[in-house]
PDB file of C-alpha atoms in Angstrom:
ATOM      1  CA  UNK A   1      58.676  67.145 121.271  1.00  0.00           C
ATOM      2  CA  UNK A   2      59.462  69.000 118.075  1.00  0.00           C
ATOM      3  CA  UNK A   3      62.276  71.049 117.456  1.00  0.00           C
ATOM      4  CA  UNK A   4      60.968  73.558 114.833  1.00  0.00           C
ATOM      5  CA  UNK A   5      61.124  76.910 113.001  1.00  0.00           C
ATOM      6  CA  UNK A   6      57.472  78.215 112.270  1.00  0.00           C
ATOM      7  CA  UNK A   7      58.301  76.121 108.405  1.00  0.00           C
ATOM      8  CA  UNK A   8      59.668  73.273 108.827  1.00  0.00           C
ATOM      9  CA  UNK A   9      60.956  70.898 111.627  1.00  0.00           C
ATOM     10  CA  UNK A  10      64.736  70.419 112.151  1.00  0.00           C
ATOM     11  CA  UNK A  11      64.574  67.582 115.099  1.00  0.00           C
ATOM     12  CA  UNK A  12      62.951  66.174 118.023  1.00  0.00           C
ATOM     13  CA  UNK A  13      63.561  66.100 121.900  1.00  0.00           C
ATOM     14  CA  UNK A  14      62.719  62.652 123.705  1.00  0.00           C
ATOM     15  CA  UNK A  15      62.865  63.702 127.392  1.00  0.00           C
ATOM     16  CA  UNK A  16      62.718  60.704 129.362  1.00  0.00           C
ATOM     17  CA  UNK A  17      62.094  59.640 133.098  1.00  0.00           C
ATOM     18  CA  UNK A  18      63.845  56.563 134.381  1.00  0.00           C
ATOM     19  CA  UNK A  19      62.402  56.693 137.931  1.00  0.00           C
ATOM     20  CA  UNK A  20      58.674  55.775 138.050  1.00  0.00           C
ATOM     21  CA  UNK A  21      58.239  57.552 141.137  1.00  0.00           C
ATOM     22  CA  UNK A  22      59.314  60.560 139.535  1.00  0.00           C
ATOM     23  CA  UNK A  23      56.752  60.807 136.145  1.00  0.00           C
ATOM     24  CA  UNK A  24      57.466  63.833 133.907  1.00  0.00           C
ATOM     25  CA  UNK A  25      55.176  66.974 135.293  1.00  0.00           C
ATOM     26  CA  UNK A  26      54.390  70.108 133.275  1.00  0.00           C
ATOM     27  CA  UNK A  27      56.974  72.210 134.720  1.00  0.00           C
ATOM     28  CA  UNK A  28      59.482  69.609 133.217  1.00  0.00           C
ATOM     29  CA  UNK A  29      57.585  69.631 129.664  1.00  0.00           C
ATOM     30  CA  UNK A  30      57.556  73.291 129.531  1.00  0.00           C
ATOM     31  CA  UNK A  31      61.678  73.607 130.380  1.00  0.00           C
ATOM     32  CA  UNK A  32      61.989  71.068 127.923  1.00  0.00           C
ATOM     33  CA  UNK A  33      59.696  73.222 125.025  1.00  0.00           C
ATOM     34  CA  UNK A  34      62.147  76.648 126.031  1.00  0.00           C
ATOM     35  CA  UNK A  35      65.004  74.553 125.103  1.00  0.00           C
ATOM     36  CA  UNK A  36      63.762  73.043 122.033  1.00  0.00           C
ATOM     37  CA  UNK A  37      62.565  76.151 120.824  1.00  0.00           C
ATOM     38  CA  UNK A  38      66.178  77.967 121.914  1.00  0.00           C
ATOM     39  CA  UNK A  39      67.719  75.118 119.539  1.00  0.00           C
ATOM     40  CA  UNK A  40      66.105  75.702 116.715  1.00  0.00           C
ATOM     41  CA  UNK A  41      66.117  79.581 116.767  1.00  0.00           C
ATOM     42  CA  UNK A  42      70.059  78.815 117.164  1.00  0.00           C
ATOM     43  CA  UNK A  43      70.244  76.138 114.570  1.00  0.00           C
ATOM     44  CA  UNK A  44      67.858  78.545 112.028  1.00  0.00           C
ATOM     45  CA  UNK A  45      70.258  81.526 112.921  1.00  0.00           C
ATOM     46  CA  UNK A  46      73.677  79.531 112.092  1.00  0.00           C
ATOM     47  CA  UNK A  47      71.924  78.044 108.771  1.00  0.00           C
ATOM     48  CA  UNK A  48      71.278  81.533 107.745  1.00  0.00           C
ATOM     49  CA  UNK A  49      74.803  82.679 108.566  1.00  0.00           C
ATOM     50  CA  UNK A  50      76.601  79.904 107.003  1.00  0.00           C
ATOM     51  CA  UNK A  51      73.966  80.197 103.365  1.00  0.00           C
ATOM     52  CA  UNK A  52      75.347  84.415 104.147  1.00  0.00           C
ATOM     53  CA  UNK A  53      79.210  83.771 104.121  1.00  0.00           C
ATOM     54  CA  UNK A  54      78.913  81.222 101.490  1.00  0.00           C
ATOM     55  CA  UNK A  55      77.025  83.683  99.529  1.00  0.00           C
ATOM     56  CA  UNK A  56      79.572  86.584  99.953  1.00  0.00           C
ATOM     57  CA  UNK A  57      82.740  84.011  99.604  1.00  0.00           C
ATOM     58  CA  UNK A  58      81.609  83.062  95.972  1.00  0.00           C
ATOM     59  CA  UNK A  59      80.820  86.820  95.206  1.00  0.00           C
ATOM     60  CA  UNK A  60      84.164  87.929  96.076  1.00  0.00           C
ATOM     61  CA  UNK A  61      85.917  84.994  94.947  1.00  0.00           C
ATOM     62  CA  UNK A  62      84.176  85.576  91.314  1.00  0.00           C
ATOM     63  CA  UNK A  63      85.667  89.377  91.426  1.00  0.00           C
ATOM     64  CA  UNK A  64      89.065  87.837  91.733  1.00  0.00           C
ATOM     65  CA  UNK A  65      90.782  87.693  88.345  1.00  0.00           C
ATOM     66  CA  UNK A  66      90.752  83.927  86.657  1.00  0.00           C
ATOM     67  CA  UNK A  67      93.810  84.368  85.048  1.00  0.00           C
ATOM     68  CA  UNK A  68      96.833  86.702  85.051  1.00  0.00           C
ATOM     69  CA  UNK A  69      97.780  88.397  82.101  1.00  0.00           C
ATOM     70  CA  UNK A  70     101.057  86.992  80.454  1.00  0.00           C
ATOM     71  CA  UNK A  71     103.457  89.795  79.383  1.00  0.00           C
ATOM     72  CA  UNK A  72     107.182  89.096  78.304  1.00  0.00           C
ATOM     73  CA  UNK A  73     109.663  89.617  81.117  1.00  0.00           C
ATOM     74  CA  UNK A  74     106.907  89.356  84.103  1.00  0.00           C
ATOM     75  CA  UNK A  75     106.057  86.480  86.196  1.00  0.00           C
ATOM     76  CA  UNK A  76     102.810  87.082  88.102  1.00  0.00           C
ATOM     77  CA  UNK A  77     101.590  85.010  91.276  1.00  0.00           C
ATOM     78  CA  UNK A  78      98.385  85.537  93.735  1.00  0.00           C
ATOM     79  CA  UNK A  79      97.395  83.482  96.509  1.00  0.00           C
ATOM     80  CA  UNK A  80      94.288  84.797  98.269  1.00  0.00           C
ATOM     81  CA  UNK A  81      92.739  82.951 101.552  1.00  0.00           C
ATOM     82  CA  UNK A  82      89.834  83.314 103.746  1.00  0.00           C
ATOM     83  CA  UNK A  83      89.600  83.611 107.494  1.00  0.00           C
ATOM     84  CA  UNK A  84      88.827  80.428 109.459  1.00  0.00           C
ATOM     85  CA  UNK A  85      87.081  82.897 112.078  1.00  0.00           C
ATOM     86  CA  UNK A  86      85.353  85.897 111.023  1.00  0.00           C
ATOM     87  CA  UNK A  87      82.962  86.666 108.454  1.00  0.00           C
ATOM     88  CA  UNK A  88      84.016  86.963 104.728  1.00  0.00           C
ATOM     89  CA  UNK A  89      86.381  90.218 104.424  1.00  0.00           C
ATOM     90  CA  UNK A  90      87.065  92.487 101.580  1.00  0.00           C
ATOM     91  CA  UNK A  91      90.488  91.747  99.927  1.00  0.00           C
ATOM     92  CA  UNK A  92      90.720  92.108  96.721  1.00  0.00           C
ATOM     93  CA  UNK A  93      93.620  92.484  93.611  1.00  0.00           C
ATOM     94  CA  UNK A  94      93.573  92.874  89.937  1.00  0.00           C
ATOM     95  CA  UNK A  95      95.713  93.321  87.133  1.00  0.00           C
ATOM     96  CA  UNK A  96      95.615  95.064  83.806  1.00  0.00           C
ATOM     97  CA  UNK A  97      97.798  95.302  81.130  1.00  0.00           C
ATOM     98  CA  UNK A  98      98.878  98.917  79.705  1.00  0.00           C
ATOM     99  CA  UNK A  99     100.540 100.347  76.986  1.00  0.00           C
ATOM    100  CA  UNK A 100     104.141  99.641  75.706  1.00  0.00           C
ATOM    101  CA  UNK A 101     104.141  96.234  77.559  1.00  0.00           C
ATOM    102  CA  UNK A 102     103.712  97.823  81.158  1.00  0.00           C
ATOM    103  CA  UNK A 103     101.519  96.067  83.643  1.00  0.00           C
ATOM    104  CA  UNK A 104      99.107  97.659  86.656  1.00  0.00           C
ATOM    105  CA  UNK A 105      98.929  95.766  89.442  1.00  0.00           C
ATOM    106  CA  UNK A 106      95.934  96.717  92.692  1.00  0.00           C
ATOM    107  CA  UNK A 107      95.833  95.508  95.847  1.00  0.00           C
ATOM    108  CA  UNK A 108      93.052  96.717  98.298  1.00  0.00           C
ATOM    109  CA  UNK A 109      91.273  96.017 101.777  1.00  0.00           C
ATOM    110  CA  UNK A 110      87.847  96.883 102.229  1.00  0.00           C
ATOM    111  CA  UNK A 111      86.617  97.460 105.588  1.00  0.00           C
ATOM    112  CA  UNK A 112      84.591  95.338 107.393  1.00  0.00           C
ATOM    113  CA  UNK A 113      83.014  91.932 106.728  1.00  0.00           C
ATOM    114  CA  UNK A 114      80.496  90.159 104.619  1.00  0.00           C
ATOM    115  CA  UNK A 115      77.472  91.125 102.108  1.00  0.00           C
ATOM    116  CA  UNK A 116      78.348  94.868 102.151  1.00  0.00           C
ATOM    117  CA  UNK A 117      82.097  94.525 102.517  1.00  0.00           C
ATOM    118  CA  UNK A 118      81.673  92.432  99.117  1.00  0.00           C
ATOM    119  CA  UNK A 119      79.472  95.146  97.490  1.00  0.00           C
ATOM    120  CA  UNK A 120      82.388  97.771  98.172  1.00  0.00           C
ATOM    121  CA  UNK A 121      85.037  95.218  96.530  1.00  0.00           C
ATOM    122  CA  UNK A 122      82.808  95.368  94.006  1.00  0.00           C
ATOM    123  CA  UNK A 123      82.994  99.185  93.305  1.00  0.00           C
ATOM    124  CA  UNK A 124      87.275  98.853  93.870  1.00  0.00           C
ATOM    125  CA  UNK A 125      87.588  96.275  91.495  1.00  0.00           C
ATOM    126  CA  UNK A 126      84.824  98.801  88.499  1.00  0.00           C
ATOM    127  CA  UNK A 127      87.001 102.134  90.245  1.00  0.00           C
ATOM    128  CA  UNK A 128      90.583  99.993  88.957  1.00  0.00           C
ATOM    129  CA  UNK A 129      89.160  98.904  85.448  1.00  0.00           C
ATOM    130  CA  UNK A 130      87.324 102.345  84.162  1.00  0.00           C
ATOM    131  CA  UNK A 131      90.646 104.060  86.030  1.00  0.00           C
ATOM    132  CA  UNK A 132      93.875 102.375  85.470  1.00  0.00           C
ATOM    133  CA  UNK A 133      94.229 102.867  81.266  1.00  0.00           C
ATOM    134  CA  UNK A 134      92.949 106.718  81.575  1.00  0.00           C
ATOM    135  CA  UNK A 135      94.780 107.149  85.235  1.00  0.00           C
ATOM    136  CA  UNK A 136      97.895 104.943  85.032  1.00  0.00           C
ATOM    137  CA  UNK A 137     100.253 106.808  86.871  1.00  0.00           C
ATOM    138  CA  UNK A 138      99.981 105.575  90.352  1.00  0.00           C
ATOM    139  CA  UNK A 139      99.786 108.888  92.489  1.00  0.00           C
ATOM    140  CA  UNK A 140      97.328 110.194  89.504  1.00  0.00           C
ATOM    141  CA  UNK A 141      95.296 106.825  89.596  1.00  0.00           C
ATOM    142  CA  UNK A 142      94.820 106.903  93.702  1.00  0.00           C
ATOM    143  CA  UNK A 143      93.969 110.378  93.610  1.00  0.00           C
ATOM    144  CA  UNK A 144      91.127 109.661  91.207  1.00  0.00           C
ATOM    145  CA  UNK A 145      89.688 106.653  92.603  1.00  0.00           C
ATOM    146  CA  UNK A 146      89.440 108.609  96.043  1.00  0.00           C
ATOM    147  CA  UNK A 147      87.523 111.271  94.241  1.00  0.00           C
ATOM    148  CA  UNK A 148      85.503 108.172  93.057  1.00  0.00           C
ATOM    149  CA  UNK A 149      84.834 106.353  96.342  1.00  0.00           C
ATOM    150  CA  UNK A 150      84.164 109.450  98.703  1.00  0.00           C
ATOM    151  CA  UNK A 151      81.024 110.197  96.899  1.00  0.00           C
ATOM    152  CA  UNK A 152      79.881 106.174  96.986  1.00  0.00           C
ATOM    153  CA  UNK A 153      81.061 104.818 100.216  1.00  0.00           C
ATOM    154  CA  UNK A 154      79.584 104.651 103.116  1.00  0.00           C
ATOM    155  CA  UNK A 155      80.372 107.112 105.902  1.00  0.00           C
ATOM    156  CA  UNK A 156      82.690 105.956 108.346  1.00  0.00           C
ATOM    157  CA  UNK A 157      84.089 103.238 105.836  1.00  0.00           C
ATOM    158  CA  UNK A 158      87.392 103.080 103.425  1.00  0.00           C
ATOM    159  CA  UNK A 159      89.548 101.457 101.216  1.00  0.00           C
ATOM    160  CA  UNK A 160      92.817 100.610 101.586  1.00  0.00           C
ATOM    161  CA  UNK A 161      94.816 100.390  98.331  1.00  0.00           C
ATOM    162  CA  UNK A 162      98.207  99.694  97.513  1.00  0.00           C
ATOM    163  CA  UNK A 163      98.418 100.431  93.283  1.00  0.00           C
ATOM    164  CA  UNK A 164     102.188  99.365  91.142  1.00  0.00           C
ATOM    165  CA  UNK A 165     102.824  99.832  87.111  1.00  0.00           C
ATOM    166  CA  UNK A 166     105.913  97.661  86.278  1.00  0.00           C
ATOM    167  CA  UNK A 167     107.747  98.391  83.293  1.00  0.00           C
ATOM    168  CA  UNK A 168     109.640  94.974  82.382  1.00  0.00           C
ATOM    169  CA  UNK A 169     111.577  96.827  79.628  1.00  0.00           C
ATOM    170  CA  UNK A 170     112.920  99.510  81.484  1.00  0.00           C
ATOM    171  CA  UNK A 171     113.464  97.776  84.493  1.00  0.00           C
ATOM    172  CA  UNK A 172     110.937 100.006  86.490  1.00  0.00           C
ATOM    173  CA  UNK A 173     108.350  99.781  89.211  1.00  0.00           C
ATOM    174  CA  UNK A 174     106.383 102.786  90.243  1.00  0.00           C
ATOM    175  CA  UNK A 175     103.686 102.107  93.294  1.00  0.00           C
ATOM    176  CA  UNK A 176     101.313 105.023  95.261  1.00  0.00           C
ATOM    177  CA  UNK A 177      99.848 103.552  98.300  1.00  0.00           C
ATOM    178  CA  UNK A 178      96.342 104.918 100.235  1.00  0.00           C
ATOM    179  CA  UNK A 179      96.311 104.024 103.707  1.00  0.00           C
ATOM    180  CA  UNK A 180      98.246 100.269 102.585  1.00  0.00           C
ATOM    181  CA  UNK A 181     101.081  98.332 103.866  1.00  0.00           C
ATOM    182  CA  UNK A 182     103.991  99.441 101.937  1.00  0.00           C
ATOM    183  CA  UNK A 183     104.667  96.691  99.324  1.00  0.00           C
ATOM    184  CA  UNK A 184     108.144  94.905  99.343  1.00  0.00           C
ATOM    185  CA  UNK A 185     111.286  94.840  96.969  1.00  0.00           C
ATOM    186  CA  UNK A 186     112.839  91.399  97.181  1.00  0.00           C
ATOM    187  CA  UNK A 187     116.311  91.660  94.956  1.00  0.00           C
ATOM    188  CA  UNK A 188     117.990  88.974  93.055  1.00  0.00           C
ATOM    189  CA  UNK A 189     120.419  87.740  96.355  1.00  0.00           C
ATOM    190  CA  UNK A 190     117.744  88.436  98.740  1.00  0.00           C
ATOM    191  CA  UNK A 191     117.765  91.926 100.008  1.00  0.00           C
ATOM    192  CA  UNK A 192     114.610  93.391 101.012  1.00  0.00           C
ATOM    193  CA  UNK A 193     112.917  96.894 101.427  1.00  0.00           C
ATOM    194  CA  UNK A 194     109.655  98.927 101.343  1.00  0.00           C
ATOM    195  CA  UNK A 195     108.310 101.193  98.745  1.00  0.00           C
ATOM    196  CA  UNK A 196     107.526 103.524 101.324  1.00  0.00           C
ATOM    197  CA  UNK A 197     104.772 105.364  99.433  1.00  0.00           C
ATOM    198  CA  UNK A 198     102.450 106.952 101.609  1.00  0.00           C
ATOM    199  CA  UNK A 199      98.613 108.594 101.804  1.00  0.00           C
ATOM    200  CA  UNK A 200      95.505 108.664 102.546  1.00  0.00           C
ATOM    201  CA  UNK A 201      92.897 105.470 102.612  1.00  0.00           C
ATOM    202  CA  UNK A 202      90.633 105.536  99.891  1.00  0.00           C
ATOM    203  CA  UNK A 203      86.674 107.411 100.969  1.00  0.00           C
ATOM    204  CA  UNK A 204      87.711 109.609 103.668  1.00  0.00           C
ATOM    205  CA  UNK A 205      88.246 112.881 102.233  1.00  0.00           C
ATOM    206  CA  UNK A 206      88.155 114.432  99.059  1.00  0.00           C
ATOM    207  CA  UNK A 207      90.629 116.328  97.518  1.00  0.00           C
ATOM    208  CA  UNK A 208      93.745 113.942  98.558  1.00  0.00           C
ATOM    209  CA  UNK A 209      97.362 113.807  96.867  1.00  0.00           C
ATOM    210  CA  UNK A 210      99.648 110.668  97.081  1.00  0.00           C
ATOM    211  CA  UNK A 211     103.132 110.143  96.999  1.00  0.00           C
ATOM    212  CA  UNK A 212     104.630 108.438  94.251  1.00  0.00           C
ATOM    213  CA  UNK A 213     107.649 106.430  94.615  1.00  0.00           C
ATOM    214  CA  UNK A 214     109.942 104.852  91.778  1.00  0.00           C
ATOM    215  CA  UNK A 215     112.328 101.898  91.979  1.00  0.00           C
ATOM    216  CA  UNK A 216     115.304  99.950  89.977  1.00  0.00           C
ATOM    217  CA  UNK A 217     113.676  96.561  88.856  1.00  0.00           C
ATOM    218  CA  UNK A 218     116.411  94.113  88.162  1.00  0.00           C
ATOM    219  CA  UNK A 219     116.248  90.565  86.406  1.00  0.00           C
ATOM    220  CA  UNK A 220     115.439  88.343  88.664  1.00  0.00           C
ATOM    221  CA  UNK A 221     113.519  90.840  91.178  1.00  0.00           C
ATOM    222  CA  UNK A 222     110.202  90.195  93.041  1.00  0.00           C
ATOM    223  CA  UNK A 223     107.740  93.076  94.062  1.00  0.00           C
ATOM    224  CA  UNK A 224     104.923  91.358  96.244  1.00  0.00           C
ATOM    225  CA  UNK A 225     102.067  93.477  98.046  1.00  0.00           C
ATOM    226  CA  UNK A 226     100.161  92.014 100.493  1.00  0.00           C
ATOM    227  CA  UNK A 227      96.964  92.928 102.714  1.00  0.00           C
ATOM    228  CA  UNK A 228      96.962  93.823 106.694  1.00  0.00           C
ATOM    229  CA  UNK A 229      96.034  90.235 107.205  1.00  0.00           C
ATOM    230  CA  UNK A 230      99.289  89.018 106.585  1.00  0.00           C
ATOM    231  CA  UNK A 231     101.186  90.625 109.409  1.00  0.00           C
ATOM    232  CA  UNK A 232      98.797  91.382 111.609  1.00  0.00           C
ATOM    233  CA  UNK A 233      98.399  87.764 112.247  1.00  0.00           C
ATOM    234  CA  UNK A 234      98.562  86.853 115.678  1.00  0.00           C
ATOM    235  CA  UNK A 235     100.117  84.241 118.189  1.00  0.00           C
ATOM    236  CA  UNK A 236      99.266  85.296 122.188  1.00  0.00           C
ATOM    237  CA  UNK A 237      99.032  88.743 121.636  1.00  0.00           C
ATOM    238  CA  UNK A 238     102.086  88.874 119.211  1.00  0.00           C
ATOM    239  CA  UNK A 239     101.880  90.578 115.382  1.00  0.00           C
ATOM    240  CA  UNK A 240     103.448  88.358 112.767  1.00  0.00           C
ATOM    241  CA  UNK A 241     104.998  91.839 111.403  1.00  0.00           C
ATOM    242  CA  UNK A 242     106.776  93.006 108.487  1.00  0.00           C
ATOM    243  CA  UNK A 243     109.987  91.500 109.950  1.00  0.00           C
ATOM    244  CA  UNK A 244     109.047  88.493 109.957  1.00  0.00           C
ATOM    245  CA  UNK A 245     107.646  88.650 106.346  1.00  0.00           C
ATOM    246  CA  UNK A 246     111.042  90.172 105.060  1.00  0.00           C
ATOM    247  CA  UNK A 247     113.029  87.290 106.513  1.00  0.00           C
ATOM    248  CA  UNK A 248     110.946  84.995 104.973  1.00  0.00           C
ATOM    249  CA  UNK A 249     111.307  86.954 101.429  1.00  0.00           C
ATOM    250  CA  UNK A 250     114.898  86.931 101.995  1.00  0.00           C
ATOM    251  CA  UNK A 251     114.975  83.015 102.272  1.00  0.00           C
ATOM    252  CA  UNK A 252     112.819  82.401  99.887  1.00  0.00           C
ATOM    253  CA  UNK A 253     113.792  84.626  97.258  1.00  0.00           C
ATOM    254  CA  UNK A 254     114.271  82.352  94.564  1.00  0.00           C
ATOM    255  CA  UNK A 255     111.171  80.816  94.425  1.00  0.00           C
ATOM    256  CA  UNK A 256     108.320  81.536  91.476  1.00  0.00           C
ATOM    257  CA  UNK A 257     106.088  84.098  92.152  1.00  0.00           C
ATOM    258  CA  UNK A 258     102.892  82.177  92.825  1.00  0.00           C
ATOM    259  CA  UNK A 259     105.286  79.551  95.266  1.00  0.00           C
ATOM    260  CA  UNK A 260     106.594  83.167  96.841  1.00  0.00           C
ATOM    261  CA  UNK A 261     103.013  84.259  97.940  1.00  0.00           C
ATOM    262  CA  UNK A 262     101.980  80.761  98.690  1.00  0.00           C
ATOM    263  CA  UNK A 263     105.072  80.764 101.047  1.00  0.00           C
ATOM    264  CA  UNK A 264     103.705  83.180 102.952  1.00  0.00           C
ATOM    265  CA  UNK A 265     100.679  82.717 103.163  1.00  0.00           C
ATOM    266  CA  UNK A 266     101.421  79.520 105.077  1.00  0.00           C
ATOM    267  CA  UNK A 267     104.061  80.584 107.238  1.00  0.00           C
ATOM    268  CA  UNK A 268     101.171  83.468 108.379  1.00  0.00           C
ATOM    269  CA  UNK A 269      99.295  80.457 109.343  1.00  0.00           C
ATOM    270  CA  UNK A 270     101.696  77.952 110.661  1.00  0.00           C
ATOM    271  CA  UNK A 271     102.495  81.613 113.093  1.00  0.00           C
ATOM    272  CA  UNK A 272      98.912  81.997 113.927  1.00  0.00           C
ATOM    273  CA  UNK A 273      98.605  78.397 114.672  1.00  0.00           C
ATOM    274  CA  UNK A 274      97.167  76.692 111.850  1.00  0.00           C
ATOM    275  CA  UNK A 275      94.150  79.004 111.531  1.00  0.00           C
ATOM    276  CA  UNK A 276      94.133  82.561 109.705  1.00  0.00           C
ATOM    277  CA  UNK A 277      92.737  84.974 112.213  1.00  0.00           C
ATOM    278  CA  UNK A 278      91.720  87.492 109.208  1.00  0.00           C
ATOM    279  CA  UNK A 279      91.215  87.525 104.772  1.00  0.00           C
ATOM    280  CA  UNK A 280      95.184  87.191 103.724  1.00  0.00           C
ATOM    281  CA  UNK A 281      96.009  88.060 100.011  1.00  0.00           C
ATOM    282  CA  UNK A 282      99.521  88.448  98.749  1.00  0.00           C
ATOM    283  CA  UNK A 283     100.455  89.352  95.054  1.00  0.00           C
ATOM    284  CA  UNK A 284     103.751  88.474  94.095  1.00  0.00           C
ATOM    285  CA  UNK A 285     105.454  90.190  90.359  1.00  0.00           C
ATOM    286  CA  UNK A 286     109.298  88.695  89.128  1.00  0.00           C
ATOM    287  CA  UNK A 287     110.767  90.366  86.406  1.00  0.00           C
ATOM    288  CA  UNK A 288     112.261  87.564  84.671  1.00  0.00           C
TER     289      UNK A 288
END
């Protein structure tokens, strides 16, 4: 008997009887034509899903930036990786290059999953480009883009952002942060701390003002944001946490940028036992 969608046929049940004194009756064929048709609706239904998730990984993955732009005394790296168990998520990061050879760097999580949580990366990814150059102060920039998203988000969702300028020259980093993980300072021998910059996500309420924060950037000093996905990775009931990401930093200080955020990105994983539980992306800057 067929296992089929109302289009097309995806298999066939052979039910057979190996006792002659017990032939196949009609009670048997209809159990068998409930199960067939129980397959297919759940072999339509994961189809769909999986042509869904593909859909949305490409769409975010094609808002990701191609290339990072090269500017004299910065080293950029980004490693960005999907879940192995939920639905596709909503990290995304950017970069733009401003005047007098300082660079913006964004980092934001979208909430939720899938289609729509792609359609809101979307509108982060246009709120950073027609922002950053006008807006490039980061308290100024966060403030704006929140005046931005609350009127185009939908209720009950947000964005959290975490938004740097670097200024390679002067030896400057200056980050505001809505809602976001604080990103890290790595120094040249290792040393690590927060840029504890704090407000607001991005979409729930107008009107917001973030704190800006400004840091020494030595030669040979990382900053490296990351999303929630990176330590809130789990291993029976335990978070990965930001200690464990600052020891890591720590010991692997000295590596390149894009080795840095690869680095973690796989110790996240080899924690959560060898499968991402949620979207991590980590953006990693060296002032060389």
């Amino acid at each position: 008997m067929p296992v089929a969608t109302p289009v097309e046929v995806l298999a066939t049940l052979l039910i057979l009887s190996l006792d002659p004194a017990k032939p196949l009756d009609d009670a048997t064929v209809e159990t068998a034509l409930a199960i067939a048709g129980q397959a297919a609706l759940a072999i339509d239904n994961a189809r769909l899903y999986q042509q869904q998730k593909d859909f949305a990984d490409t769409m975010q993955r094609s808002l990701l930036p191609r290339v990072a732009p090269d500017l004299e005394g910065l080293e950029l790296g980004a490693v960005y990786e999907s879940s192995a168990r939920v639905d596709v998520g909503g990290d995304v990061y950017d970069f733009m290059e401003l005047e007098n050879g300082r660079l913006a760097v964004v980092l934001g999580d979208v909430t939720g999953h899938g289609i729509d949580a792609t359609a809101d990366m979307a509108m982060a990814k246009f709120v950073f480009r027609s922002l950053a150059r006008e807006h490039s102060a980061p308290a100024d920039f966060l403030a704006s883009a929140n005046e931005v998203v609350v009127g185009e988000i939908a209720p009950g969702k947000f964005i959290t952002m975490a938004y740097v300028t670097l200024d390679p020259a002067e030896g400057r980093v200056a980050c505001a942060c809505a809602g976001h993980p604080p990103p890290r300072l790595v120094q040249p021998g290792g040393a690590v701390s927060g840029i504890d910059a704090r407000g607001l996500a991005l979409g729930v309420d107008g009107g917001q003002t973030y704190d800006e924060v400004e840091e020494a950037l030595p030669h040979g000093s990382t900053v490296v944001l990351y999303t929630d996905g990176v330590v809130e990775a789990r291993r029976e009931g335990e978070l990965y946490g930001v200690e464990r990401l600052d020891a890591l930093l720590a010991e692997r200080h000295e590596l390149p940028p894009e080795a840095l955020a690869r680095a973690v990105v796989e110790d996240c994983r080899a924690f959560a036992g060898g499968e991402l539980p949620d979207d991590c992306a980590v953006v990693a800057i060296k002032r060389s």
